[in-house]
Short mmCIF file of C-alpha atoms in Angstrom, two decimals:
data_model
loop_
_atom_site.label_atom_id
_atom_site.label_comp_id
_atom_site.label_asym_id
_atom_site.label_seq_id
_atom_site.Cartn_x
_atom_site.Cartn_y
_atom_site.Cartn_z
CA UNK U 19 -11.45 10.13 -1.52
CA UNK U 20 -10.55 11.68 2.27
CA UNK U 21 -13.20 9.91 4.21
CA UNK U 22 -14.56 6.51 5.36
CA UNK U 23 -17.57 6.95 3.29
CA UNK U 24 -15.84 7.83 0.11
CA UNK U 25 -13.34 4.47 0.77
CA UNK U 26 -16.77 2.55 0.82
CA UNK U 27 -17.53 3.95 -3.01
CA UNK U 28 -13.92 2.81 -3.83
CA UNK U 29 -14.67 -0.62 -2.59
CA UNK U 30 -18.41 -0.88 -4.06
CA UNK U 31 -16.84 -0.02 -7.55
CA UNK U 32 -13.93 -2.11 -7.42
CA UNK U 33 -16.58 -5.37 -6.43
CA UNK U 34 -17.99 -4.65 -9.65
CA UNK U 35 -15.18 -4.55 -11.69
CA UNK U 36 -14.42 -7.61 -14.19
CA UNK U 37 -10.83 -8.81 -12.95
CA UNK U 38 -7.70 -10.07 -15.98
CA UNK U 39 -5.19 -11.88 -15.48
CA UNK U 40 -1.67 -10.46 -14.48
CA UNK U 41 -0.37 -12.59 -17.46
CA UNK U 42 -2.86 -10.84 -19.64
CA UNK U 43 -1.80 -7.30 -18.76
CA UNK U 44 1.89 -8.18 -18.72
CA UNK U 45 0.97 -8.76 -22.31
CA UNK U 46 -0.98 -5.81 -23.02
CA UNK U 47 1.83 -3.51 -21.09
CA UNK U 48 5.13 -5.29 -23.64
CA UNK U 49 2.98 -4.29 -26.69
CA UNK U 50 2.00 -0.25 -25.80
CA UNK U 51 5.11 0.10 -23.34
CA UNK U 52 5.88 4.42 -23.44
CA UNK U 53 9.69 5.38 -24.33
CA UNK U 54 9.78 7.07 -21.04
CA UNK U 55 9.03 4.21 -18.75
CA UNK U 56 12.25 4.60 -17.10
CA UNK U 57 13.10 4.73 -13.60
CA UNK U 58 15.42 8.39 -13.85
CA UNK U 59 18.40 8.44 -11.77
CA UNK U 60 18.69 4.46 -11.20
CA UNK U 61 22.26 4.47 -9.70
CA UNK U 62 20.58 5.57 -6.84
CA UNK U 63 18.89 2.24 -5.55
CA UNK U 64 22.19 0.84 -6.29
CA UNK U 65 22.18 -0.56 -2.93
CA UNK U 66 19.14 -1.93 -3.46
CA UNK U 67 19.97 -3.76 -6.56
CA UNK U 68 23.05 -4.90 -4.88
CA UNK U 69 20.69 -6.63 -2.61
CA UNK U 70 18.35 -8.09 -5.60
CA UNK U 71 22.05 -9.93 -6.87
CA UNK U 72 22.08 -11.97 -3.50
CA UNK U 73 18.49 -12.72 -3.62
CA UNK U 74 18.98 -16.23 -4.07
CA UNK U 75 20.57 -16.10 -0.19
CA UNK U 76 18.51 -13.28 1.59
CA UNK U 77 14.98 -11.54 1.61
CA UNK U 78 15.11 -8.55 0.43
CA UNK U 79 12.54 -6.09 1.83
CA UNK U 80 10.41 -3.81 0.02
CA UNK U 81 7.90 -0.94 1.21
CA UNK U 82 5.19 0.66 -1.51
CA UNK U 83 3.92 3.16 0.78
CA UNK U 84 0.61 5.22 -0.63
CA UNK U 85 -2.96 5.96 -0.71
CA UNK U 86 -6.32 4.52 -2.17
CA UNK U 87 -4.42 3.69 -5.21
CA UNK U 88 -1.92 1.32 -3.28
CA UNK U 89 -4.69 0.31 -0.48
CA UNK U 90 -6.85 -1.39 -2.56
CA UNK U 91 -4.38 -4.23 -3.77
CA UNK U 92 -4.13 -4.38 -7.46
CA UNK U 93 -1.27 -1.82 -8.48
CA UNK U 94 1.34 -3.29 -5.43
CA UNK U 95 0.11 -6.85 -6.34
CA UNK U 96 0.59 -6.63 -9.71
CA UNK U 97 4.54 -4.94 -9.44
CA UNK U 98 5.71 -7.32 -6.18
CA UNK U 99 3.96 -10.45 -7.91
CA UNK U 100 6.20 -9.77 -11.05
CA UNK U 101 9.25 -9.30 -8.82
CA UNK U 102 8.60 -12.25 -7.03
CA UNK U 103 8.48 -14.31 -9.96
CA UNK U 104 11.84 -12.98 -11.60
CA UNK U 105 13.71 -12.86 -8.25
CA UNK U 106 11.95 -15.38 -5.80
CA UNK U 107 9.24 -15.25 -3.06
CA UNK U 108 9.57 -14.64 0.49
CA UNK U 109 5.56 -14.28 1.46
CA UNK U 110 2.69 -12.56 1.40
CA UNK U 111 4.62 -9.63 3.50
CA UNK U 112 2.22 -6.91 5.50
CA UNK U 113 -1.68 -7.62 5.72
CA UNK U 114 -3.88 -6.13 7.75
CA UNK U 115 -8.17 -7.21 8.30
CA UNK U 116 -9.52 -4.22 6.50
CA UNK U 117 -12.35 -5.86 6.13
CA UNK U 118 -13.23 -5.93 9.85
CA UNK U 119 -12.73 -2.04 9.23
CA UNK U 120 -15.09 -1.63 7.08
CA UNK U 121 -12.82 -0.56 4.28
CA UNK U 122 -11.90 -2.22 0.71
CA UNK U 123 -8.32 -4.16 0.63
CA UNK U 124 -6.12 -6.60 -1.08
CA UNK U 125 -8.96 -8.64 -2.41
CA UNK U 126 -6.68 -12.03 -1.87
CA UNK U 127 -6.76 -12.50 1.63
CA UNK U 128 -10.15 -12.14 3.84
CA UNK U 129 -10.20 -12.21 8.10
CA UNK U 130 -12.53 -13.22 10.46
CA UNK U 131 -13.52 -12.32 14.30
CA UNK U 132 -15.75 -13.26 16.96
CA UNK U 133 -15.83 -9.56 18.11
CA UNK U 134 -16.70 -6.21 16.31
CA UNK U 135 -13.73 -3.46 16.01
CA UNK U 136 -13.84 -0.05 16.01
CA UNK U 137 -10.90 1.57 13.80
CA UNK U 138 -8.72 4.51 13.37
CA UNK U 139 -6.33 5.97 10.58
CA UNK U 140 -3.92 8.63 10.12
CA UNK U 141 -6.03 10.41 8.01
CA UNK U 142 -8.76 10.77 10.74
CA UNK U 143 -8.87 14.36 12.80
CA UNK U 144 -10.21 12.74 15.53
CA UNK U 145 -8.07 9.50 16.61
CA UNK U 146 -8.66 7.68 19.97
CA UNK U 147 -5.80 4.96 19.43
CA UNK U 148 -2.53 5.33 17.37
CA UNK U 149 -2.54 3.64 13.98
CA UNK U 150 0.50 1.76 13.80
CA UNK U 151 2.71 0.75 11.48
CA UNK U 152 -0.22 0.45 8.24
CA UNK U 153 -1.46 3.63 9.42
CA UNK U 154 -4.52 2.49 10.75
CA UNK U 155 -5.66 -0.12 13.87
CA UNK U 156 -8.80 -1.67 14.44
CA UNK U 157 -9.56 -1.81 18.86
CA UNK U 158 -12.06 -3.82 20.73
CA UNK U 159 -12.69 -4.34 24.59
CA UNK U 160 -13.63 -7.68 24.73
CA UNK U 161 -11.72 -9.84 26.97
CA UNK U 162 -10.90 -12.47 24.89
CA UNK U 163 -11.06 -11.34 20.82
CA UNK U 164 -10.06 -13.52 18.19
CA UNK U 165 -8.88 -12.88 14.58
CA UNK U 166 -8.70 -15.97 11.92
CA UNK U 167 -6.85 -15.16 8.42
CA UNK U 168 -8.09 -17.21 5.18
CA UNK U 169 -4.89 -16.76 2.22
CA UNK U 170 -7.06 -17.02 -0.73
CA UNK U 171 -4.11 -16.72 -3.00
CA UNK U 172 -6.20 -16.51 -6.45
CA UNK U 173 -4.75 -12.89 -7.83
CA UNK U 174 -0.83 -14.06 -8.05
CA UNK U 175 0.11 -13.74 -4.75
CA UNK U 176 1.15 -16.55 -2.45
CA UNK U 177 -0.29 -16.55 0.89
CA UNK U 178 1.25 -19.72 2.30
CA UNK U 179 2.71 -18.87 5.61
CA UNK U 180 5.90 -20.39 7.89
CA UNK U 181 5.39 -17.42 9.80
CA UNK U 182 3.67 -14.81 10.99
CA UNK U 183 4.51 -11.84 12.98
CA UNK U 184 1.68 -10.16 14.74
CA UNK U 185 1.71 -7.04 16.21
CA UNK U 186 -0.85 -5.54 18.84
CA UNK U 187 -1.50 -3.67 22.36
CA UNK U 188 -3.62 -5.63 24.44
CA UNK U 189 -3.05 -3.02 27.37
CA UNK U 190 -1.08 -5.51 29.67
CA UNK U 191 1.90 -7.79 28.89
CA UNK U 192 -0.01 -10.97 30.87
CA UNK U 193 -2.30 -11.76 28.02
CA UNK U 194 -1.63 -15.30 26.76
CA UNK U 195 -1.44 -16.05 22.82
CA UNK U 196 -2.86 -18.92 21.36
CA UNK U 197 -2.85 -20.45 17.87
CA UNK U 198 -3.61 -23.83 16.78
CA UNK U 199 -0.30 -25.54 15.07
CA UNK U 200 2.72 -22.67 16.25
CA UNK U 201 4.56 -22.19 18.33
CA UNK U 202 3.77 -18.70 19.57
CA UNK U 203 6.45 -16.38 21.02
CA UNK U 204 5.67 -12.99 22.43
CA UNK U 205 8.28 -10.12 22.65
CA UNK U 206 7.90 -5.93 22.65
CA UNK U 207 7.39 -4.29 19.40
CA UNK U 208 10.57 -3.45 17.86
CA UNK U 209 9.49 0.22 17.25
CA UNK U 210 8.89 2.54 20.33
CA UNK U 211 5.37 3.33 21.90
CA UNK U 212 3.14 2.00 24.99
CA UNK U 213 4.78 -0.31 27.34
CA UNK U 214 2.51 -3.14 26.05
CA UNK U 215 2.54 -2.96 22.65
CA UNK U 216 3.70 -6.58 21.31
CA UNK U 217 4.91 -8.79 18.79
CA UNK U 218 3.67 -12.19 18.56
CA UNK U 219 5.83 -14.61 16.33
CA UNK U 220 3.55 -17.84 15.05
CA UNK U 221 5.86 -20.46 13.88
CA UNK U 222 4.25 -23.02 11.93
CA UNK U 223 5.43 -26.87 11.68
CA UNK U 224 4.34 -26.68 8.43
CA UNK U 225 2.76 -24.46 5.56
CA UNK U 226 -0.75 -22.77 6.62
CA UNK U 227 -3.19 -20.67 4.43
CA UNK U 228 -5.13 -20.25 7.44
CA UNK U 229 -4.94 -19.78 10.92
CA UNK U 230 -6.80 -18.49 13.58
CA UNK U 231 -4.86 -16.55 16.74
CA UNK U 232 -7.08 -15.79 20.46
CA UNK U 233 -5.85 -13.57 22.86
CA UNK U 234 -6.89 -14.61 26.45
CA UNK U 235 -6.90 -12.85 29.87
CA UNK U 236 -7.06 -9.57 28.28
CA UNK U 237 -9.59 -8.33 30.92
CA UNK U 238 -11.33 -5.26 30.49
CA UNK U 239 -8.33 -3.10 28.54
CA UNK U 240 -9.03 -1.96 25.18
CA UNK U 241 -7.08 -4.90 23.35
CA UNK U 242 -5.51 -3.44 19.90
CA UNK U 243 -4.22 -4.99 16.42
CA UNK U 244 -2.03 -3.24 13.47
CA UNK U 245 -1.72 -5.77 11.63
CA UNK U 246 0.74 -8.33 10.89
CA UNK U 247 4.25 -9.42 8.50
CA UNK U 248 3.80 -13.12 6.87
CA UNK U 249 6.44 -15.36 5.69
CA UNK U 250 7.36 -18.40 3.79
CA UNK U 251 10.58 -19.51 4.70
CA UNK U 252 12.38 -19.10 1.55
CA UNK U 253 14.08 -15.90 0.50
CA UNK U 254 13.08 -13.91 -2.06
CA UNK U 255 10.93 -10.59 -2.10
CA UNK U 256 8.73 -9.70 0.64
CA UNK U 257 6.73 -6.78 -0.44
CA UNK U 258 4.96 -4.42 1.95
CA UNK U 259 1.91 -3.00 0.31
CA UNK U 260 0.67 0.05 2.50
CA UNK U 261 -1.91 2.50 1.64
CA UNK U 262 -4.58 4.74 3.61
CA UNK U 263 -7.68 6.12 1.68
CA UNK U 264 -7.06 9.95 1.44
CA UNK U 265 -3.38 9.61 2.39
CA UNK U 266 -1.50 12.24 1.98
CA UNK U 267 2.86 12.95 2.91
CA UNK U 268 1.72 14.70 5.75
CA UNK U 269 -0.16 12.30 7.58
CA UNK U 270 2.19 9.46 7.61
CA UNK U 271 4.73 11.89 9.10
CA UNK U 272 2.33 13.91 11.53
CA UNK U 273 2.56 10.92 14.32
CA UNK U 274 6.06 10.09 14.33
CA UNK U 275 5.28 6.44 15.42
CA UNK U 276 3.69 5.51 11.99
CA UNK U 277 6.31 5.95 9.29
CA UNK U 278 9.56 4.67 12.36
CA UNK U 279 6.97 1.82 13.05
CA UNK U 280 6.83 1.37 9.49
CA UNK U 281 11.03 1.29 9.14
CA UNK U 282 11.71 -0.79 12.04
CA UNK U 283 9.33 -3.51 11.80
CA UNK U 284 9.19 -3.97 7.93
CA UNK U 285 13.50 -2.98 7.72
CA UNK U 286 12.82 -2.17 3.83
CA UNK U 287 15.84 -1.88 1.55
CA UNK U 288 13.53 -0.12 -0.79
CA UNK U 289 10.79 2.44 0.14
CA UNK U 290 8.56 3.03 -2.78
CA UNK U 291 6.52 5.97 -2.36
CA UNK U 292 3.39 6.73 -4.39
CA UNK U 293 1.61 9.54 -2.81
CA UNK U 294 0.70 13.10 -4.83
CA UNK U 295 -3.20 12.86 -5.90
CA UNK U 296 -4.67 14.15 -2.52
CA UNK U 297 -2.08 16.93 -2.27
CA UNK U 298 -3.26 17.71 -5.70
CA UNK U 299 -6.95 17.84 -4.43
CA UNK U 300 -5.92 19.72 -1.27
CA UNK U 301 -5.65 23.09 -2.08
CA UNK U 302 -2.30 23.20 -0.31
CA UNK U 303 0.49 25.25 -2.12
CA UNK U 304 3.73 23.72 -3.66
CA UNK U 305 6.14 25.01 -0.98
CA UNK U 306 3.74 23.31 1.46
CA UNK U 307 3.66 20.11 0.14
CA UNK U 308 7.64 20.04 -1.11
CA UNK U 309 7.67 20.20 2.91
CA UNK U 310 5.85 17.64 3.90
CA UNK U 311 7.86 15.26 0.97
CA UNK U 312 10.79 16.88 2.29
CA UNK U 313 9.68 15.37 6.41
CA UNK U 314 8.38 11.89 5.01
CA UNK U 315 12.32 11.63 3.19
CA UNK U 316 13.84 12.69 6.20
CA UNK U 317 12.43 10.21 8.51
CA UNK U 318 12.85 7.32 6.56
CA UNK U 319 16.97 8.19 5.84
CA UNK U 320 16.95 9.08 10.11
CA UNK U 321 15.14 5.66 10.62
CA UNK U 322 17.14 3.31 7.89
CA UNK U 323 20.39 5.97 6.77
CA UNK U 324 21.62 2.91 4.09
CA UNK U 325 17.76 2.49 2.37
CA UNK U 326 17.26 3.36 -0.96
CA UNK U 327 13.85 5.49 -1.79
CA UNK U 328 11.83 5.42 -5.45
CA UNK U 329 9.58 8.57 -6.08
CA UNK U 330 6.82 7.67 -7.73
CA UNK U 331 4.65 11.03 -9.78
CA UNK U 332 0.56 10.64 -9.82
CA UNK U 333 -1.71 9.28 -12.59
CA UNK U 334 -3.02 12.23 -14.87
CA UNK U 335 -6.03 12.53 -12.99
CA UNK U 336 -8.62 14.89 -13.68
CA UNK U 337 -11.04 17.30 -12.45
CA UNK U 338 -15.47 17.07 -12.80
CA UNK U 339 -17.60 19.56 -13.73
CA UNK U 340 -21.58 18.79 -13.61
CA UNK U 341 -23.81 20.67 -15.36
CA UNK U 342 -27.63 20.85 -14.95
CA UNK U 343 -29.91 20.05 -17.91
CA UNK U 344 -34.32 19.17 -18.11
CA UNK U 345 -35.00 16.75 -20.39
CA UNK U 346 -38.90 15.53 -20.76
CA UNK U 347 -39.54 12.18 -19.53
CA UNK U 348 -43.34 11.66 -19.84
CA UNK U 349 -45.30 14.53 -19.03
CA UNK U 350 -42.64 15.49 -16.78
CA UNK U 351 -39.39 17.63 -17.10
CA UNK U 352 -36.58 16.08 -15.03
CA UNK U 353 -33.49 17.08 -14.34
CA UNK U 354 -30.04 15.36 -15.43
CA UNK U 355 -26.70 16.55 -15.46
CA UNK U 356 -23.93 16.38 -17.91
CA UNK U 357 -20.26 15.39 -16.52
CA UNK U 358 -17.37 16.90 -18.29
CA UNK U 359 -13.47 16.39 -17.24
CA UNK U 360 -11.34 18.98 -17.43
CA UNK U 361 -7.44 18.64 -15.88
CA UNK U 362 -6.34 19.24 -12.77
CA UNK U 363 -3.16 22.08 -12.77
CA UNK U 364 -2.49 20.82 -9.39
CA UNK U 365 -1.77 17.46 -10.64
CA UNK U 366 1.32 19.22 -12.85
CA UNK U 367 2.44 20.81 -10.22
CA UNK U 368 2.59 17.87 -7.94
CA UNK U 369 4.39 15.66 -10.26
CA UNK U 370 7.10 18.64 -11.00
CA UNK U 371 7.82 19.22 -7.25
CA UNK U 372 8.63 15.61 -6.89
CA UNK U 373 10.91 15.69 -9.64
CA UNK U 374 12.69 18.68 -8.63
CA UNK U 375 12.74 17.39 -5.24
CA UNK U 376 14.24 14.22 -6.52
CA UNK U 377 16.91 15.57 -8.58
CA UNK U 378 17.85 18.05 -5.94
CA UNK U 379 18.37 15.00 -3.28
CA UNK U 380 19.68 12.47 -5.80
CA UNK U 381 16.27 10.33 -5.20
CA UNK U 382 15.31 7.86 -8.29
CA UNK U 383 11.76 8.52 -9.56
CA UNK U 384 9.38 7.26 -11.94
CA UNK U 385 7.33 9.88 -13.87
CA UNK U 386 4.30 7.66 -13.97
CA UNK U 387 2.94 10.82 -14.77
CA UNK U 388 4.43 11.43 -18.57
CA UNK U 389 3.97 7.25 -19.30
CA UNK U 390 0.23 7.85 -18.07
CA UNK U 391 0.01 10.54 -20.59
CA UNK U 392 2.22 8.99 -23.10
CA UNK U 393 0.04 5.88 -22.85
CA UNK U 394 -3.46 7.37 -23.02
CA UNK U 395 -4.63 4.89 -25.24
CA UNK U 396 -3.77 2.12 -23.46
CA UNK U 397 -5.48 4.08 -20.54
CA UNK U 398 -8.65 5.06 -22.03
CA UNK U 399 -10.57 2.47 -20.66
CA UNK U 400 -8.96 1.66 -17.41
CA UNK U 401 -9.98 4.53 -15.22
CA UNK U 402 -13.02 4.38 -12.83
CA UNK U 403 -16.29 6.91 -13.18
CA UNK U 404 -14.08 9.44 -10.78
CA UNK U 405 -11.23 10.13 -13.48
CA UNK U 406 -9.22 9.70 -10.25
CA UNK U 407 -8.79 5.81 -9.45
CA UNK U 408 -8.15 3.39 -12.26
CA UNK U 409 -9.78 0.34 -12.37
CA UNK U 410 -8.31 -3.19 -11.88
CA UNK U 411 -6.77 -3.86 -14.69
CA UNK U 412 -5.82 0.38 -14.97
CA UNK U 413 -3.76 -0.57 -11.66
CA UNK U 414 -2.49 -3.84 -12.58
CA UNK U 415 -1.49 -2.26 -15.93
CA UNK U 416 0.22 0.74 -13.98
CA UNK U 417 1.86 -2.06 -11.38
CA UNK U 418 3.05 -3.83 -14.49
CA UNK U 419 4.84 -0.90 -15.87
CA UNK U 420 6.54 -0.30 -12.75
CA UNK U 421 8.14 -3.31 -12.92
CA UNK U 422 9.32 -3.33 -16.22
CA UNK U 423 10.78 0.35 -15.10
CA UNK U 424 12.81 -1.53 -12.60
CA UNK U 425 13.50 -4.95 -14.62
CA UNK U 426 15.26 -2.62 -16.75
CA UNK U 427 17.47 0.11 -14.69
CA UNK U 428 18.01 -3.81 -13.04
CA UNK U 429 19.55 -4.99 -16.15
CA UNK U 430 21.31 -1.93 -16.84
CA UNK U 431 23.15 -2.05 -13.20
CA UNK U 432 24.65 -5.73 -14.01
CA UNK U 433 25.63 -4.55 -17.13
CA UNK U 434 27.27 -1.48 -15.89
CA UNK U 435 28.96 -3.83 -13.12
#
């Protein structure tokens, strides 16, 4: 769950998994929807909502920061796919090639390279480059790499792009950008760091799924990419799905530069944070972790003072225990082992301190905690063979539910108007 090889399980299982329909668990989450799935203290993404009432003239930002339950794709899909369908959509918003890192993703868009990458993320103790705004880069030295993205745009999400905004370090500001069909303009990052570090704005004549972008003259530097914002030209929601594998509060906040990189290039008017499970697997006390929620909050409200921030409390996840049993097979005895499940206190604890920490700084939050209970049923077969991660239609279910928490304190705040 806290290292590159354990991200590799989460990917192998997830390739296995037989995919539904968004439709289908829209319909599954009306019929079993828990009492509780409420978003608690709503007035406060007011502003937010404010926002959502002008859609029709302005994209409205939104960032679901988390871990392996957000990087892999299907719980963020699922909740900005249904808000782009009630409110409008803007684009595909924040992607970045995990694949070329050797890690699972968003399982709708794929990218390409003539060039191998290394790669780095917050979560690693030993980091030779700084990950960026996603929280993790891949770096190469070749002098001339090139990355092609291929929108597959078969899980609900549109990947049709206007434009693109790419961001990268390619150790000197001379390198030349080059992509068939845009027009390519290249300004500084607008978050601080290296002298170098870029932006590169493709604007497309018309609508691409694909496009491929070379960066020449980049000599012998170490040339690297964080990935990249695209657009459709309409307004609407732009959703920012980022999540690290083993992610916990304390290492998006550890190097400054990730969660102000985050703010400033992505501007969100919401920041949805769904982070908990590792602290819960950590060991780490609760007035440790109430800090580290307590530094993430505080550098988002120093970075955008007017955004509005939505709590979100961890899946009931569970604990194993294996125990060792021979069984004759044959002539021979082998050994097998029994899993059992048993809960995880920590996971308790986790969800309380957010709520406490919530309702002591006037922060919404959704107990996804309580509906996960309250909707075990519903549940039972949805989670993976870890009791940790839910499968794709566990996290398109939960994703669902999230927006039907919002759709709701939504309709509440016109009616309150």
């Amino acid at each position: 769950m806290d290292s590159k090889g354990k991200s590799a399980k989460v990917l192998v299982f997830f390739i296995g998994v037989l995919l539904v329909t968004v439709d289908a668990v829209a319909q599954h989450a009306a019929a079993t929807t828990a009492s509780n799935n409420i978003i608690q203290q709503d007035t406060a993404l007011y502003r937010f909502f404010a926002a959502l009432n002008q859609v029709d003239s302005n994209v409205v930002s939104i960032l679901h920061l988390g871990d392996s339950h957000i990087q892999a794709g299907f719980f963020p899909v699922a909740t900005g796919g249904a808000l782009q369908q009630q409110f409008g959509n803007a684009g595909r918003g924040w992607v970045f090639p995990y694949n070329l890192a050797g890690t699972n993703g968003p399982d709708d868009y794929r990218w390409n390279s003539t060039v191998r990458w290394q790669t780095d993320r917050i979560i690693d103790k030993h980091k030779d480059q700084e990950p960026g705004p996603g929280g993790i880069v891949i770096y190469s030295q070749s002098a001339a790499p090139t990355l092609a993205f291929n929108g597959r745009g078969d899980n609900g999400m549109e990947d049709e792009v206007t434009q693109a905004q790419l961001f990268f370090d390619a150790g000197t500001t001379d390198v030349s950008v080059q992509t068939p069909g845009a027009e390519v303009t290249v300004m500084p990052a607008p978050y601080p760091g290296s002298p170098t570090l870029s932006r590169a704005t493709l604007n497309f004549s018309q609508p691409m799924s694909t496009f491929q972008t070379r960066w020449e003259d980049n000599g012998s530097t170490i040339f690297r990419f964080y990935g990249a914002i695209l657009q459709n030209g309409h307004n609407g929601i732009l959703y920012h799905a980022i999540g690290i594998n083993g992610a916990q509060y304390q290492h998006y906040v550890e190097i400054d530069n990730t969660l102000a990189a985050q703010c400033q290039a992505l501007q969100p008017q919401l920041v949805i944070i769904s982070l908990g499970t590792n602290e819960a697997y950590s060991g780490l006390g609760a007035a440790a972790i109430r800090d580290q929620v307590d530094n993430a909050v505080r550098l988002i409200k120093e970075q955008l003072p007017n955004v509005n921030i939505l709590l979100t409390t961890p899946p009931d996840c569970m604990r194993t225990s294996k125990k060792a049993f021979r069984k004759k097979a044959g002539k021979k005895y082998r050994t097998y082992y029994r899993i059992n499940f048993y809960p995880n206190p920590a996971i308790n604890m986790v969800t309380q301190l957010l709520i406490d920490y919530s309702r002591e700084h006037g922060l919404a939050y959704w107990n996804f905690n309580a509906v996960n209970k309250a909707m075990k049923s519903s549940f039972a077969g949805a989670w993976a063979p870890d009791h940790i991660h839910f499968s794709a239609r566990g996290y398109q279910l939960q994703g669902r539910l999230l927006y039907e928490a919002l759709r709701r304190s939504y309709a509440l705040y016109l009616d309150r108007r």
